[in-house]
Amino acid sequence: MTKVSYLGKFPIVGIGASAGGIPAMEGFFRGLPARPHMAFVIVTHLNPARQSLLDEVVSRYTEMPVLVAEDGMPTEPNHVYVMPANAILTIKEGRLQIRRPDAANRERKPIDIFLGALAEDQDEHAVGVILSGGDGDGTLGAKAIKERGGLTLAQVSDGSGPRNPDMPQSAISSGMIDLALPADRMGERLVAFARAFRVPLEETKNGAADDRLEADLQRARVEICALLRSHSGHDFSGYKSKTFIRRVKRHMQILQMPSVESYIGLLQRDANEVTALFRDLLINVTNFFRDTDHSRLWRTL
């Protein structure tokens, strides 16, 4: 599959919500600017009657166009897409894909299914957001996004939500969530994450700024590996260079680190960040959805 060049892409944010999801989405979208330079795709468990009105409800909370997803619809930045009722939603080459569920497959995990497809299609440009809801849907999808170098967020209580904490808490307990925040505080972190992808293109048309960051990380790799080894006893010096640098860059984006030196300084001061980077580097990208019932459904779409 031919993918769009790095500098031409933008984050696509998959939002999973279930019971209590409407207030959570209100907080989420009210916390975003009118043009956040991302696309948003909402996948829910809501009953069909409520789902059919979800686009109208969400449009009250944002100035972005809110559309009901259609098969083959391209995702565009500064747009919101809502999964239609009685549908399974995936994505391929940036276009939304819709299938009707098989009547024999009553047990569905629509959030896991979409986030898994998003991870495979968008790699480090994929973002998974788990809002209020019951059961553990979204946990495996968040794992897939994290394995591919994307960003994961889950809602935590701020006194007004989540109304149903099971779904975000399941994701947080898995250790696959980068940022656990109240819904209304997610927007500022997502905007900073999206800006990190645009900076190289805005600063220079030939991507020299990104090249400098790559070169700085290559030079700093020995020092970062030494910090990891002293903390964990694990030697990452033989780790695949491209993957190592991509995952360090991802942490710098999440933490809004202005330079490699500042990130190394954080590693020297904060054992929790060393542990977080260590865990990211150990993630096995081959076991997503292994031996799960809905993996077979996702793979056949």
PDB file of C-alpha atoms in Angstrom:
ATOM      1  CA  MET A   1       0.000   0.000   0.000  1.00  0.00           C
ATOM      2  CA  THR A   2       1.352   3.396  -1.013  1.00  0.00           C
ATOM      3  CA  LYS A   3       1.040   5.887   1.825  1.00  0.00           C
ATOM      4  CA  VAL A   4       1.009   9.664   1.762  1.00  0.00           C
ATOM      5  CA  SER A   5       4.356  11.253   2.575  1.00  0.00           C
ATOM      6  CA  TYR A   6       5.082  12.062   6.211  1.00  0.00           C
ATOM      7  CA  LEU A   7       4.910  15.830   5.829  1.00  0.00           C
ATOM      8  CA  GLY A   8       1.613  15.660   3.913  1.00  0.00           C
ATOM      9  CA  LYS A   9      -0.294  13.726   6.566  1.00  0.00           C
ATOM     10  CA  PHE A  10      -2.237  14.794   9.610  1.00  0.00           C
ATOM     11  CA  PRO A  11      -3.422  12.914  12.712  1.00  0.00           C
ATOM     12  CA  ILE A  12      -6.679  10.985  12.523  1.00  0.00           C
ATOM     13  CA  VAL A  13      -8.314  10.673  15.940  1.00  0.00           C
ATOM     14  CA  GLY A  14     -10.530   7.689  16.661  1.00  0.00           C
ATOM     15  CA  ILE A  15     -12.902   8.419  19.550  1.00  0.00           C
ATOM     16  CA  GLY A  16     -14.536   5.517  21.368  1.00  0.00           C
ATOM     17  CA  ALA A  17     -17.505   6.144  23.639  1.00  0.00           C
ATOM     18  CA  SER A  18     -20.449   4.270  25.087  1.00  0.00           C
ATOM     19  CA  ALA A  19     -22.733   4.930  28.066  1.00  0.00           C
ATOM     20  CA  GLY A  20     -22.200   8.468  29.332  1.00  0.00           C
ATOM     21  CA  GLY A  21     -20.382   9.368  26.137  1.00  0.00           C
ATOM     22  CA  ILE A  22     -22.421  12.453  25.206  1.00  0.00           C
ATOM     23  CA  PRO A  23     -21.257  14.628  28.140  1.00  0.00           C
ATOM     24  CA  ALA A  24     -17.720  13.368  27.605  1.00  0.00           C
ATOM     25  CA  MET A  25     -17.818  14.335  23.920  1.00  0.00           C
ATOM     26  CA  GLU A  26     -19.166  17.757  24.819  1.00  0.00           C
ATOM     27  CA  GLY A  27     -16.162  18.362  27.063  1.00  0.00           C
ATOM     28  CA  PHE A  28     -13.790  16.921  24.466  1.00  0.00           C
ATOM     29  CA  PHE A  29     -14.949  19.025  21.511  1.00  0.00           C
ATOM     30  CA  ARG A  30     -15.415  22.225  23.496  1.00  0.00           C
ATOM     31  CA  GLY A  31     -11.754  21.877  24.453  1.00  0.00           C
ATOM     32  CA  LEU A  32     -10.640  22.017  20.801  1.00  0.00           C
ATOM     33  CA  PRO A  33     -10.110  25.030  18.525  1.00  0.00           C
ATOM     34  CA  ALA A  34     -12.171  25.451  15.360  1.00  0.00           C
ATOM     35  CA  ARG A  35      -9.273  24.263  13.167  1.00  0.00           C
ATOM     36  CA  PRO A  36      -7.188  21.715  15.091  1.00  0.00           C
ATOM     37  CA  HIS A  37      -5.553  20.250  11.920  1.00  0.00           C
ATOM     38  CA  MET A  38      -6.826  16.749  12.706  1.00  0.00           C
ATOM     39  CA  ALA A  39      -9.709  14.549  11.573  1.00  0.00           C
ATOM     40  CA  PHE A  40     -12.000  12.942  14.164  1.00  0.00           C
ATOM     41  CA  VAL A  41     -13.959   9.703  13.837  1.00  0.00           C
ATOM     42  CA  ILE A  42     -16.527   8.814  16.515  1.00  0.00           C
ATOM     43  CA  VAL A  43     -17.356   5.152  17.159  1.00  0.00           C
ATOM     44  CA  THR A  44     -19.968   4.334  19.795  1.00  0.00           C
ATOM     45  CA  HIS A  45     -22.114   1.627  21.370  1.00  0.00           C
ATOM     46  CA  LEU A  46     -25.136   3.894  21.595  1.00  0.00           C
ATOM     47  CA  ASN A  47     -28.493   2.436  20.621  1.00  0.00           C
ATOM     48  CA  PRO A  48     -29.571   3.076  16.996  1.00  0.00           C
ATOM     49  CA  ALA A  49     -32.111   5.749  17.904  1.00  0.00           C
ATOM     50  CA  ARG A  50     -29.476   7.864  19.654  1.00  0.00           C
ATOM     51  CA  GLN A  51     -26.764   7.118  17.121  1.00  0.00           C
ATOM     52  CA  SER A  52     -28.886   8.485  14.288  1.00  0.00           C
ATOM     53  CA  LEU A  53     -28.888  11.879  16.027  1.00  0.00           C
ATOM     54  CA  LEU A  54     -25.290  11.858  17.224  1.00  0.00           C
ATOM     55  CA  ASP A  55     -24.022  14.016  14.378  1.00  0.00           C
ATOM     56  CA  GLU A  56     -26.591  16.690  15.253  1.00  0.00           C
ATOM     57  CA  VAL A  57     -25.691  16.525  18.939  1.00  0.00           C
ATOM     58  CA  VAL A  58     -21.924  16.767  18.353  1.00  0.00           C
ATOM     59  CA  SER A  59     -22.381  19.674  15.914  1.00  0.00           C
ATOM     60  CA  ARG A  60     -23.595  21.755  18.883  1.00  0.00           C
ATOM     61  CA  TYR A  61     -20.164  21.426  20.492  1.00  0.00           C
ATOM     62  CA  THR A  62     -17.860  22.272  17.577  1.00  0.00           C
ATOM     63  CA  GLU A  63     -17.561  24.592  14.603  1.00  0.00           C
ATOM     64  CA  MET A  64     -16.112  21.773  12.494  1.00  0.00           C
ATOM     65  CA  PRO A  65     -18.416  20.057   9.976  1.00  0.00           C
ATOM     66  CA  VAL A  66     -19.898  16.880  11.499  1.00  0.00           C
ATOM     67  CA  LEU A  67     -20.758  14.188   8.953  1.00  0.00           C
ATOM     68  CA  VAL A  68     -22.271  10.721   9.133  1.00  0.00           C
ATOM     69  CA  ALA A  69     -19.613   8.383   7.737  1.00  0.00           C
ATOM     70  CA  GLU A  70     -20.215   6.846   4.310  1.00  0.00           C
ATOM     71  CA  ASP A  71     -18.386   4.022   2.611  1.00  0.00           C
ATOM     72  CA  GLY A  72     -15.323   5.333   0.754  1.00  0.00           C
ATOM     73  CA  MET A  73     -15.538   8.807   2.303  1.00  0.00           C
ATOM     74  CA  PRO A  74     -12.066  10.429   2.557  1.00  0.00           C
ATOM     75  CA  THR A  75     -11.056  11.831   5.927  1.00  0.00           C
ATOM     76  CA  GLU A  76     -10.119  15.509   5.898  1.00  0.00           C
ATOM     77  CA  PRO A  77      -8.554  17.665   8.602  1.00  0.00           C
ATOM     78  CA  ASN A  78     -10.915  19.830  10.659  1.00  0.00           C
ATOM     79  CA  HIS A  79     -13.841  17.456  10.067  1.00  0.00           C
ATOM     80  CA  VAL A  80     -15.726  15.095  12.385  1.00  0.00           C
ATOM     81  CA  TYR A  81     -17.156  11.775  11.197  1.00  0.00           C
ATOM     82  CA  VAL A  82     -19.764   9.748  13.085  1.00  0.00           C
ATOM     83  CA  MET A  83     -20.247   6.000  12.657  1.00  0.00           C
ATOM     84  CA  PRO A  84     -23.756   5.308  11.324  1.00  0.00           C
ATOM     85  CA  ALA A  85     -26.152   2.994  13.109  1.00  0.00           C
ATOM     86  CA  ASN A  86     -25.887  -0.751  12.564  1.00  0.00           C
ATOM     87  CA  ALA A  87     -22.466  -0.562  10.932  1.00  0.00           C
ATOM     88  CA  ILE A  88     -18.894  -1.731  11.325  1.00  0.00           C
ATOM     89  CA  LEU A  89     -16.471   1.074  10.563  1.00  0.00           C
ATOM     90  CA  THR A  90     -12.842   0.701   9.458  1.00  0.00           C
ATOM     91  CA  ILE A  91     -10.404   2.803   7.434  1.00  0.00           C
ATOM     92  CA  LYS A  92      -8.056   2.119   4.540  1.00  0.00           C
ATOM     93  CA  GLU A  93      -5.718   4.596   2.837  1.00  0.00           C
ATOM     94  CA  GLY A  94      -7.418   7.398   4.738  1.00  0.00           C
ATOM     95  CA  ARG A  95     -10.913   6.489   3.486  1.00  0.00           C
ATOM     96  CA  LEU A  96     -13.673   5.270   5.767  1.00  0.00           C
ATOM     97  CA  GLN A  97     -14.948   1.773   5.082  1.00  0.00           C
ATOM     98  CA  ILE A  98     -18.407   0.578   6.137  1.00  0.00           C
ATOM     99  CA  ARG A  99     -19.712  -2.972   6.377  1.00  0.00           C
ATOM    100  CA  ARG A 100     -22.990  -4.198   7.785  1.00  0.00           C
ATOM    101  CA  PRO A 101     -22.563  -6.636  10.669  1.00  0.00           C
ATOM    102  CA  ASP A 102     -23.285 -10.291  10.171  1.00  0.00           C
ATOM    103  CA  ALA A 103     -26.377 -11.273  12.147  1.00  0.00           C
ATOM    104  CA  ALA A 104     -24.414 -14.213  13.555  1.00  0.00           C
ATOM    105  CA  ASN A 105     -21.845 -11.869  15.154  1.00  0.00           C
ATOM    106  CA  ARG A 106     -23.848 -10.243  17.915  1.00  0.00           C
ATOM    107  CA  GLU A 107     -20.839  -9.702  20.153  1.00  0.00           C
ATOM    108  CA  ARG A 108     -19.050  -6.812  18.498  1.00  0.00           C
ATOM    109  CA  LYS A 109     -16.248  -4.554  19.619  1.00  0.00           C
ATOM    110  CA  PRO A 110     -16.691  -1.634  17.211  1.00  0.00           C
ATOM    111  CA  ILE A 111     -14.151   0.587  18.941  1.00  0.00           C
ATOM    112  CA  ASP A 112     -11.423  -2.068  18.949  1.00  0.00           C
ATOM    113  CA  ILE A 113     -12.178  -2.831  15.319  1.00  0.00           C
ATOM    114  CA  PHE A 114     -11.902   0.775  14.158  1.00  0.00           C
ATOM    115  CA  LEU A 115      -8.855   1.647  16.246  1.00  0.00           C
ATOM    116  CA  GLY A 116      -7.090  -1.506  15.051  1.00  0.00           C
ATOM    117  CA  ALA A 117      -7.713  -0.567  11.421  1.00  0.00           C
ATOM    118  CA  LEU A 118      -6.690   3.038  12.119  1.00  0.00           C
ATOM    119  CA  ALA A 119      -3.407   1.886  13.647  1.00  0.00           C
ATOM    120  CA  GLU A 120      -2.578  -0.280  10.652  1.00  0.00           C
ATOM    121  CA  ASP A 121      -3.511   2.436   8.173  1.00  0.00           C
ATOM    122  CA  GLN A 122      -2.009   5.520   9.815  1.00  0.00           C
ATOM    123  CA  ASP A 123       0.888   4.318  12.013  1.00  0.00           C
ATOM    124  CA  GLU A 124       2.251   7.236  14.096  1.00  0.00           C
ATOM    125  CA  HIS A 125      -0.499   9.550  12.806  1.00  0.00           C
ATOM    126  CA  ALA A 126      -3.176   7.447  14.532  1.00  0.00           C
ATOM    127  CA  VAL A 127      -4.691   8.680  17.798  1.00  0.00           C
ATOM    128  CA  GLY A 128      -7.038   6.685  20.018  1.00  0.00           C
ATOM    129  CA  VAL A 129      -9.284   8.391  22.595  1.00  0.00           C
ATOM    130  CA  ILE A 130     -11.290   6.274  25.040  1.00  0.00           C
ATOM    131  CA  LEU A 131     -14.147   8.138  26.707  1.00  0.00           C
ATOM    132  CA  SER A 132     -16.920   7.114  29.097  1.00  0.00           C
ATOM    133  CA  GLY A 133     -18.428   3.663  28.578  1.00  0.00           C
ATOM    134  CA  GLY A 134     -18.988   0.183  29.936  1.00  0.00           C
ATOM    135  CA  ASP A 135     -16.966  -3.008  29.292  1.00  0.00           C
ATOM    136  CA  GLY A 136     -13.429  -3.089  27.896  1.00  0.00           C
ATOM    137  CA  ASP A 137     -13.975  -2.117  24.257  1.00  0.00           C
ATOM    138  CA  GLY A 138     -11.137   0.105  23.051  1.00  0.00           C
ATOM    139  CA  THR A 139      -8.384  -1.488  25.125  1.00  0.00           C
ATOM    140  CA  LEU A 140      -7.075  -3.705  22.328  1.00  0.00           C
ATOM    141  CA  GLY A 141      -7.475  -0.902  19.831  1.00  0.00           C
ATOM    142  CA  ALA A 142      -5.422   1.417  22.032  1.00  0.00           C
ATOM    143  CA  LYS A 143      -2.758  -1.274  22.239  1.00  0.00           C
ATOM    144  CA  ALA A 144      -2.642  -1.477  18.437  1.00  0.00           C
ATOM    145  CA  ILE A 145      -2.215   2.282  18.116  1.00  0.00           C
ATOM    146  CA  LYS A 146       0.543   2.365  20.707  1.00  0.00           C
ATOM    147  CA  GLU A 147       2.340  -0.513  18.958  1.00  0.00           C
ATOM    148  CA  ARG A 148       2.317   1.453  15.698  1.00  0.00           C
ATOM    149  CA  GLY A 149       3.748   4.580  17.318  1.00  0.00           C
ATOM    150  CA  GLY A 150       0.515   6.566  17.645  1.00  0.00           C
ATOM    151  CA  LEU A 151      -0.920   8.407  20.630  1.00  0.00           C
ATOM    152  CA  THR A 152      -3.469   7.067  23.141  1.00  0.00           C
ATOM    153  CA  LEU A 153      -5.642   8.971  25.621  1.00  0.00           C
ATOM    154  CA  ALA A 154      -8.296   7.901  28.122  1.00  0.00           C
ATOM    155  CA  GLN A 155     -10.724   9.886  30.203  1.00  0.00           C
ATOM    156  CA  VAL A 156     -10.273  10.197  33.952  1.00  0.00           C
ATOM    157  CA  SER A 157     -12.570  11.789  36.494  1.00  0.00           C
ATOM    158  CA  ASP A 158     -12.523  15.533  37.054  1.00  0.00           C
ATOM    159  CA  GLY A 159     -15.693  15.646  39.145  1.00  0.00           C
ATOM    160  CA  SER A 160     -17.988  15.576  36.096  1.00  0.00           C
ATOM    161  CA  GLY A 161     -17.068  12.312  34.417  1.00  0.00           C
ATOM    162  CA  PRO A 162     -16.642   9.764  33.092  1.00  0.00           C
ATOM    163  CA  ARG A 163     -20.135   8.687  34.038  1.00  0.00           C
ATOM    164  CA  ASN A 164     -19.226   5.097  33.217  1.00  0.00           C
ATOM    165  CA  PRO A 165     -15.522   4.597  33.951  1.00  0.00           C
ATOM    166  CA  ASP A 166     -15.196   0.910  32.989  1.00  0.00           C
ATOM    167  CA  MET A 167     -14.081   1.451  29.406  1.00  0.00           C
ATOM    168  CA  PRO A 168     -11.413   4.118  30.007  1.00  0.00           C
ATOM    169  CA  GLN A 169     -10.257   2.396  33.189  1.00  0.00           C
ATOM    170  CA  SER A 170      -9.770  -0.889  31.310  1.00  0.00           C
ATOM    171  CA  ALA A 171      -7.567   0.920  28.796  1.00  0.00           C
ATOM    172  CA  ILE A 172      -5.586   2.699  31.508  1.00  0.00           C
ATOM    173  CA  SER A 173      -5.061  -0.540  33.448  1.00  0.00           C
ATOM    174  CA  SER A 174      -3.574  -2.157  30.332  1.00  0.00           C
ATOM    175  CA  GLY A 175      -0.588   0.221  30.499  1.00  0.00           C
ATOM    176  CA  MET A 176      -1.222   1.274  26.882  1.00  0.00           C
ATOM    177  CA  ILE A 177      -2.486   4.801  27.543  1.00  0.00           C
ATOM    178  CA  ASP A 178      -0.092   7.722  27.086  1.00  0.00           C
ATOM    179  CA  LEU A 179      -2.253  10.425  28.626  1.00  0.00           C
ATOM    180  CA  ALA A 180      -5.033   9.920  31.182  1.00  0.00           C
ATOM    181  CA  LEU A 181      -6.903  13.248  31.347  1.00  0.00           C
ATOM    182  CA  PRO A 182     -10.344  14.764  31.861  1.00  0.00           C
ATOM    183  CA  ALA A 183     -12.121  15.025  28.507  1.00  0.00           C
ATOM    184  CA  ASP A 184     -12.012  18.816  28.375  1.00  0.00           C
ATOM    185  CA  ARG A 185      -8.215  18.850  28.790  1.00  0.00           C
ATOM    186  CA  MET A 186      -7.463  16.449  25.930  1.00  0.00           C
ATOM    187  CA  GLY A 187      -7.774  19.064  23.210  1.00  0.00           C
ATOM    188  CA  GLU A 188      -4.724  21.106  24.175  1.00  0.00           C
ATOM    189  CA  ARG A 189      -2.516  18.017  24.197  1.00  0.00           C
ATOM    190  CA  LEU A 190      -3.862  16.854  20.835  1.00  0.00           C
ATOM    191  CA  VAL A 191      -3.261  20.259  19.281  1.00  0.00           C
ATOM    192  CA  ALA A 192       0.348  20.173  20.485  1.00  0.00           C
ATOM    193  CA  PHE A 193       0.712  16.638  19.108  1.00  0.00           C
ATOM    194  CA  ALA A 194      -0.642  17.694  15.691  1.00  0.00           C
ATOM    195  CA  ARG A 195       1.586  20.787  15.654  1.00  0.00           C
ATOM    196  CA  ALA A 196       4.663  18.599  16.021  1.00  0.00           C
ATOM    197  CA  PHE A 197       3.882  17.026  12.641  1.00  0.00           C
ATOM    198  CA  ARG A 198       3.436  20.403  10.946  1.00  0.00           C
ATOM    199  CA  VAL A 199       6.522  22.172  12.308  1.00  0.00           C
ATOM    200  CA  PRO A 200       9.024  20.688   9.822  1.00  0.00           C
ATOM    201  CA  LEU A 201       6.850  21.683   6.862  1.00  0.00           C
ATOM    202  CA  GLU A 202       6.218  25.160   8.223  1.00  0.00           C
ATOM    203  CA  GLU A 203       9.860  25.836   9.070  1.00  0.00           C
ATOM    204  CA  THR A 204      11.373  24.592   5.849  1.00  0.00           C
ATOM    205  CA  LYS A 205       9.993  23.032   2.700  1.00  0.00           C
ATOM    206  CA  ASN A 206      12.753  20.440   2.461  1.00  0.00           C
ATOM    207  CA  GLY A 207      12.203  19.048   5.947  1.00  0.00           C
ATOM    208  CA  ALA A 208      15.607  20.186   7.251  1.00  0.00           C
ATOM    209  CA  ALA A 209      14.259  20.696  10.788  1.00  0.00           C
ATOM    210  CA  ASP A 210      13.075  17.104  10.962  1.00  0.00           C
ATOM    211  CA  ASP A 211      16.386  15.935   9.525  1.00  0.00           C
ATOM    212  CA  ARG A 212      18.206  17.819  12.284  1.00  0.00           C
ATOM    213  CA  LEU A 213      16.062  16.111  14.913  1.00  0.00           C
ATOM    214  CA  GLU A 214      16.815  12.713  13.371  1.00  0.00           C
ATOM    215  CA  ALA A 215      20.544  13.499  13.397  1.00  0.00           C
ATOM    216  CA  ASP A 216      20.408  14.737  17.001  1.00  0.00           C
ATOM    217  CA  LEU A 217      18.639  11.552  18.060  1.00  0.00           C
ATOM    218  CA  GLN A 218      21.195   9.395  16.263  1.00  0.00           C
ATOM    219  CA  ARG A 219      23.995  11.150  18.154  1.00  0.00           C
ATOM    220  CA  ALA A 220      22.110  10.899  21.459  1.00  0.00           C
ATOM    221  CA  ARG A 221      21.162   7.263  21.013  1.00  0.00           C
ATOM    222  CA  VAL A 222      24.196   5.930  22.904  1.00  0.00           C
ATOM    223  CA  GLU A 223      23.400   8.158  25.898  1.00  0.00           C
ATOM    224  CA  ILE A 224      19.705   7.198  25.876  1.00  0.00           C
ATOM    225  CA  CYS A 225      20.603   3.504  25.657  1.00  0.00           C
ATOM    226  CA  ALA A 226      22.979   3.915  28.603  1.00  0.00           C
ATOM    227  CA  LEU A 227      20.185   5.481  30.700  1.00  0.00           C
ATOM    228  CA  LEU A 228      17.831   2.647  29.770  1.00  0.00           C
ATOM    229  CA  ARG A 229      20.465   0.031  30.561  1.00  0.00           C
ATOM    230  CA  SER A 230      21.287   1.520  33.961  1.00  0.00           C
ATOM    231  CA  HIS A 231      17.606   1.640  34.852  1.00  0.00           C
ATOM    232  CA  SER A 232      16.421  -1.704  33.479  1.00  0.00           C
ATOM    233  CA  GLY A 233      19.513  -3.769  32.738  1.00  0.00           C
ATOM    234  CA  HIS A 234      18.287  -4.152  29.141  1.00  0.00           C
ATOM    235  CA  ASP A 235      20.660  -3.206  26.317  1.00  0.00           C
ATOM    236  CA  PHE A 236      18.882  -1.481  23.400  1.00  0.00           C
ATOM    237  CA  SER A 237      22.053  -0.703  21.438  1.00  0.00           C
ATOM    238  CA  GLY A 238      21.174  -3.416  18.919  1.00  0.00           C
ATOM    239  CA  TYR A 239      17.555  -2.294  18.569  1.00  0.00           C
ATOM    240  CA  LYS A 240      16.455  -1.378  15.042  1.00  0.00           C
ATOM    241  CA  SER A 241      17.551   2.242  14.598  1.00  0.00           C
ATOM    242  CA  LYS A 242      14.485   3.508  12.739  1.00  0.00           C
ATOM    243  CA  THR A 243      12.076   2.059  15.288  1.00  0.00           C
ATOM    244  CA  PHE A 244      14.149   3.284  18.238  1.00  0.00           C
ATOM    245  CA  ILE A 245      14.242   6.867  16.933  1.00  0.00           C
ATOM    246  CA  ARG A 246      10.549   6.843  16.000  1.00  0.00           C
ATOM    247  CA  ARG A 247       9.533   5.832  19.506  1.00  0.00           C
ATOM    248  CA  VAL A 248      11.812   8.369  21.182  1.00  0.00           C
ATOM    249  CA  LYS A 249      10.420  11.082  18.894  1.00  0.00           C
ATOM    250  CA  ARG A 250       6.923   9.998  19.852  1.00  0.00           C
ATOM    251  CA  HIS A 251       7.699  10.497  23.546  1.00  0.00           C
ATOM    252  CA  MET A 252       9.173  13.912  22.808  1.00  0.00           C
ATOM    253  CA  GLN A 253       6.003  14.900  20.943  1.00  0.00           C
ATOM    254  CA  ILE A 254       3.730  13.696  23.745  1.00  0.00           C
ATOM    255  CA  LEU A 255       5.751  15.550  26.367  1.00  0.00           C
ATOM    256  CA  GLN A 256       6.283  18.605  24.126  1.00  0.00           C
ATOM    257  CA  MET A 257      10.056  18.455  24.543  1.00  0.00           C
ATOM    258  CA  PRO A 258      11.751  21.262  22.557  1.00  0.00           C
ATOM    259  CA  SER A 259      15.046  19.422  22.035  1.00  0.00           C
ATOM    260  CA  VAL A 260      16.795  16.081  22.434  1.00  0.00           C
ATOM    261  CA  GLU A 261      18.907  17.590  25.224  1.00  0.00           C
ATOM    262  CA  SER A 262      15.807  18.542  27.207  1.00  0.00           C
ATOM    263  CA  TYR A 263      14.414  15.027  26.793  1.00  0.00           C
ATOM    264  CA  ILE A 264      17.666  13.447  27.993  1.00  0.00           C
ATOM    265  CA  GLY A 265      17.541  15.780  30.985  1.00  0.00           C
ATOM    266  CA  LEU A 266      14.041  14.498  31.747  1.00  0.00           C
ATOM    267  CA  LEU A 267      15.232  10.891  31.520  1.00  0.00           C
ATOM    268  CA  GLN A 268      18.023  11.690  33.970  1.00  0.00           C
ATOM    269  CA  ARG A 269      15.555  13.201  36.456  1.00  0.00           C
ATOM    270  CA  ASP A 270      12.451  11.074  36.029  1.00  0.00           C
ATOM    271  CA  ALA A 271      12.596   7.296  36.454  1.00  0.00           C
ATOM    272  CA  ASN A 272       8.934   7.051  35.425  1.00  0.00           C
ATOM    273  CA  GLU A 273       9.735   8.377  31.956  1.00  0.00           C
ATOM    274  CA  VAL A 274      12.629   5.925  31.621  1.00  0.00           C
ATOM    275  CA  THR A 275      10.188   3.121  32.498  1.00  0.00           C
ATOM    276  CA  ALA A 276       7.614   4.435  30.012  1.00  0.00           C
ATOM    277  CA  LEU A 277      10.173   4.555  27.181  1.00  0.00           C
ATOM    278  CA  PHE A 278      11.482   1.117  28.152  1.00  0.00           C
ATOM    279  CA  ARG A 279       7.971  -0.358  27.942  1.00  0.00           C
ATOM    280  CA  ASP A 280       7.317   1.309  24.596  1.00  0.00           C
ATOM    281  CA  LEU A 281      10.485  -0.169  23.134  1.00  0.00           C
ATOM    282  CA  LEU A 282       9.520  -3.643  24.325  1.00  0.00           C
ATOM    283  CA  ILE A 283       6.039  -3.625  22.800  1.00  0.00           C
ATOM    284  CA  ASN A 284       5.619  -6.589  20.489  1.00  0.00           C
ATOM    285  CA  VAL A 285       3.897  -5.490  17.290  1.00  0.00           C
ATOM    286  CA  THR A 286       2.986  -9.038  16.261  1.00  0.00           C
ATOM    287  CA  ASN A 287       0.412  -9.908  18.893  1.00  0.00           C
ATOM    288  CA  PHE A 288      -2.380  -7.420  18.249  1.00  0.00           C
ATOM    289  CA  PHE A 289      -5.789  -9.107  18.429  1.00  0.00           C
ATOM    290  CA  ARG A 290      -4.123 -12.542  18.522  1.00  0.00           C
ATOM    291  CA  ASP A 291      -6.608 -15.375  19.120  1.00  0.00           C
ATOM    292  CA  THR A 292      -9.531 -13.084  19.859  1.00  0.00           C
ATOM    293  CA  ASP A 293     -12.963 -13.642  18.382  1.00  0.00           C
ATOM    294  CA  HIS A 294     -13.318 -10.152  16.932  1.00  0.00           C
ATOM    295  CA  SER A 295      -9.880 -10.299  15.334  1.00  0.00           C
ATOM    296  CA  ARG A 296     -11.323 -12.651  12.760  1.00  0.00           C
ATOM    297  CA  LEU A 297     -14.116 -10.211  12.042  1.00  0.00           C
ATOM    298  CA  TRP A 298     -11.717  -7.274  11.691  1.00  0.00           C
ATOM    299  CA  ARG A 299      -9.326  -9.185   9.418  1.00  0.00           C
ATOM    300  CA  THR A 300     -12.142 -10.188   7.017  1.00  0.00           C
ATOM    301  CA  LEU A 301     -13.417  -6.658   6.422  1.00  0.00           C
TER     302      LEU A 301
END
